[in-house]
Amino acid sequence: MRIIIIGAGPGGYETAVEAAKRGIEVTLISDGPLGGTCLNEGCIPTKTFCHYAGLIEEMRKAEALGIAAAPAFDYSKVLERKAEVVQQLQGGIAQLMKNKLITLVEGHASLKDSRTVIVNGEEITGDKIIIAVGSVSASLPIPGADLPGVITSREILNLPEVPRRLAVIGGGVIGLEFASIFKSFGSEVSVLEYAPTILPRFDVDLAKRLKLALGKRGIKIETAAQVTGISQVEGGLSVSYLAKAGEAAAQADVVLMAVGRRANLDSLNLADIGIEFTRRGITVDQNMETNVPGVYAIGDVLGQMMLAHAATFQGLRALNHICGEPDSIDFGIIPAAVFTMPEAATVGMTEEEAEAAGIPVRCLKSMFRANGKAVSMDDADGFCKLLVSEQDGRLLGCHLFGPHAADIVQEIAALLAKRATLADLQAVIHAHPTLGEVIQSAAHSA
Ligand code: NAD
């Protein structure tokens, strides 16, 4: 068996490694660096920035805790460290690729038929093809969107200096993470979000409380704001928008466009071999197979959950189907995190989704300010909300923000996967004092 995988992000390269483990020959084709968006211009470099932002915030708090600290921040070190981290992890993937069953081909692929791909003028054939070509930043069709200084999440990771004023269009995951980071780095930050709340797909309770927490840090967030244009003014850029109170403008030196990402549908000649897709992404069945038998698609190019870990598990599902091995992966349970300060995380159903589905739920809440570990850490702004079915007591979701929210939510992901009930969770002993006890406190608030 031989598989061709197009794209070397966390969808493509992880699937290649897993396929090789199963004794399958793989040709992995990529026209970009190993690791894709996640490693080179997404999750990993952003988390390096987040780490610096966290250190700065800790040092700011240190003096009040009796530690004299005079932070001197050299931004160029952030860029150096980011490059080192990316290089180190890329080296790790390159090692994994040194497998006799994996052939790595650098070049731009095009599809010839359902078994053949052309790259660098040569034809490569396989029994199956997996498309994992990812996504690209979306932009707004507004005047001034192409002005110098209007950038995407790719360029913001390479700014030569910290902007004095940063305006962010889009209060989604990318927009808020960079708003939080650059606030810590010293920028004046404003966020303009079109929807009535930030993080429109998240639990509304969580989004409202997180907005307050970010506001307390001095990040100006305007929701229900319709951006109408960007213009060059003396000393910078001006972002005009329509808000509840009427027309307004945010002044900035740099404008981050963070209004979503779109599936990378233009990079392959999908229509030539009859692969069905919509404007949103490639259409697949539950096995990640497209309408063309033997051709699969995974990750951001589907336009569904644009998350690295979703791509990896979609790759696993495709591979399992190819190998005829059923699995129990539940794509309804995909935890997600927002690496703001404070951090937010979510898994399972939101209260709004439960309501829309007509499922009566009970919401159980706890606050980080009642958690001994969080208070000791001087990091107690946060809350945790558990959703439980009124009908059978089953856990349905968890939404929280606070220190290490992204790690804490994994416990609920595991319980959801096992269809656990509130009673099951209540019987689990949590170590004391730990941040994870916020889950226990919420569970016992019933
Ligand atoms: P997003 O969909 O999360 O957010 C885009 C935001 O822009 C939304 O809140 C939307 O309402 C807003 N918006 C749209 N049009 C607008 C307009 N005209 N004016 C103002 N606001 C407008 O997209 P993103 O933040 O760009 O992220 C892209 C993808 O990458 C997402 O799927 C996200 O989940 C993923 N991502 C994940 C992580 C993580 O897991 N930590 C980090 C970064 C990105």
Short mmCIF file of C-alpha atoms and ligand atoms in Angstrom, two decimals, residues 47 140 169-175 177 192-195 197-201 225-227 258-261 304-307 309 336-339, ligand 1:
data_model
loop_
_atom_site.label_atom_id
_atom_site.label_comp_id
_atom_site.label_asym_id
_atom_site.label_seq_id
_atom_site.Cartn_x
_atom_site.Cartn_y
_atom_site.Cartn_z
CA LYS A 47 2.91 30.38 22.21
CA LEU A 140 -12.24 42.17 4.57
CA ILE A 169 -10.12 43.69 13.55
CA GLY A 170 -11.86 40.53 14.79
CA GLY A 171 -12.32 39.45 18.40
CA GLY A 172 -11.91 35.75 17.63
CA VAL A 173 -9.13 33.43 18.76
CA ILE A 174 -6.29 34.98 16.76
CA GLY A 175 -7.36 38.57 17.41
CA GLU A 177 -4.39 36.15 21.54
CA LEU A 192 -13.16 45.67 16.99
CA GLU A 193 -15.53 42.72 16.83
CA TYR A 194 -18.51 42.54 14.48
CA ALA A 195 -20.57 40.11 16.57
CA THR A 197 -19.78 39.19 21.86
CA ILE A 198 -16.13 38.27 21.44
CA LEU A 199 -15.46 34.62 20.51
CA PRO A 200 -18.90 34.25 18.87
CA ARG A 201 -18.73 30.45 18.70
CA ALA A 225 -18.68 47.12 15.67
CA GLN A 226 -18.88 47.11 11.89
CA VAL A 227 -15.54 48.12 10.40
CA ALA A 258 -8.01 38.65 12.22
CA VAL A 259 -11.43 37.99 10.70
CA GLY A 260 -10.98 34.27 10.21
CA ARG A 261 -9.14 31.90 7.93
CA GLN A 304 -14.75 23.05 9.77
CA MET A 305 -12.82 23.13 13.08
CA MET A 306 -9.58 24.87 12.11
CA LEU A 307 -7.48 23.35 14.87
CA HIS A 309 -5.37 18.63 16.83
CA ALA A 336 -10.15 24.22 22.16
CA ALA A 337 -8.18 26.89 23.95
CA VAL A 338 -7.56 30.60 23.63
CA PHE A 339 -4.13 31.57 24.92
P1 NAD B 1 -12.30 33.28 14.23
O1 NAD B 1 -13.36 32.78 13.35
O2 NAD B 1 -12.02 32.61 15.53
O3 NAD B 1 -12.56 34.82 14.57
C1 NAD B 1 -12.76 35.80 13.61
C2 NAD B 1 -13.52 36.89 14.30
O4 NAD B 1 -13.64 37.99 13.40
C3 NAD B 1 -14.94 36.47 14.67
O5 NAD B 1 -15.15 36.80 16.02
C4 NAD B 1 -15.81 37.28 13.72
O6 NAD B 1 -17.07 37.61 14.27
C5 NAD B 1 -14.93 38.51 13.52
N1 NAD B 1 -15.25 39.25 12.30
C6 NAD B 1 -15.60 38.76 11.09
N2 NAD B 1 -15.83 39.78 10.24
C7 NAD B 1 -15.61 40.92 10.94
C8 NAD B 1 -15.70 42.30 10.61
N3 NAD B 1 -16.09 42.69 9.39
N4 NAD B 1 -15.40 43.22 11.57
C9 NAD B 1 -15.04 42.82 12.82
N5 NAD B 1 -14.95 41.52 13.17
C10 NAD B 1 -15.23 40.59 12.25
O7 NAD B 1 -11.00 33.34 13.31
P2 NAD B 1 -9.49 33.69 13.67
O8 NAD B 1 -9.40 34.26 15.05
O9 NAD B 1 -8.99 34.50 12.53
O10 NAD B 1 -8.82 32.27 13.68
C11 NAD B 1 -8.87 31.45 12.50
C12 NAD B 1 -8.91 30.00 12.86
O11 NAD B 1 -7.71 29.61 13.47
C13 NAD B 1 -10.03 29.69 13.83
O12 NAD B 1 -10.74 28.58 13.38
C14 NAD B 1 -9.34 29.42 15.12
O13 NAD B 1 -10.02 28.46 15.90
C15 NAD B 1 -7.98 28.92 14.67
N6 NAD B 1 -7.00 29.26 15.70
C16 NAD B 1 -6.96 28.52 16.84
C17 NAD B 1 -6.09 28.88 17.85
C18 NAD B 1 -6.05 28.09 19.12
O14 NAD B 1 -6.55 26.96 19.13
N7 NAD B 1 -5.53 28.62 20.20
C19 NAD B 1 -5.26 29.98 17.72
C20 NAD B 1 -5.35 30.71 16.56
C21 NAD B 1 -6.22 30.34 15.55
#
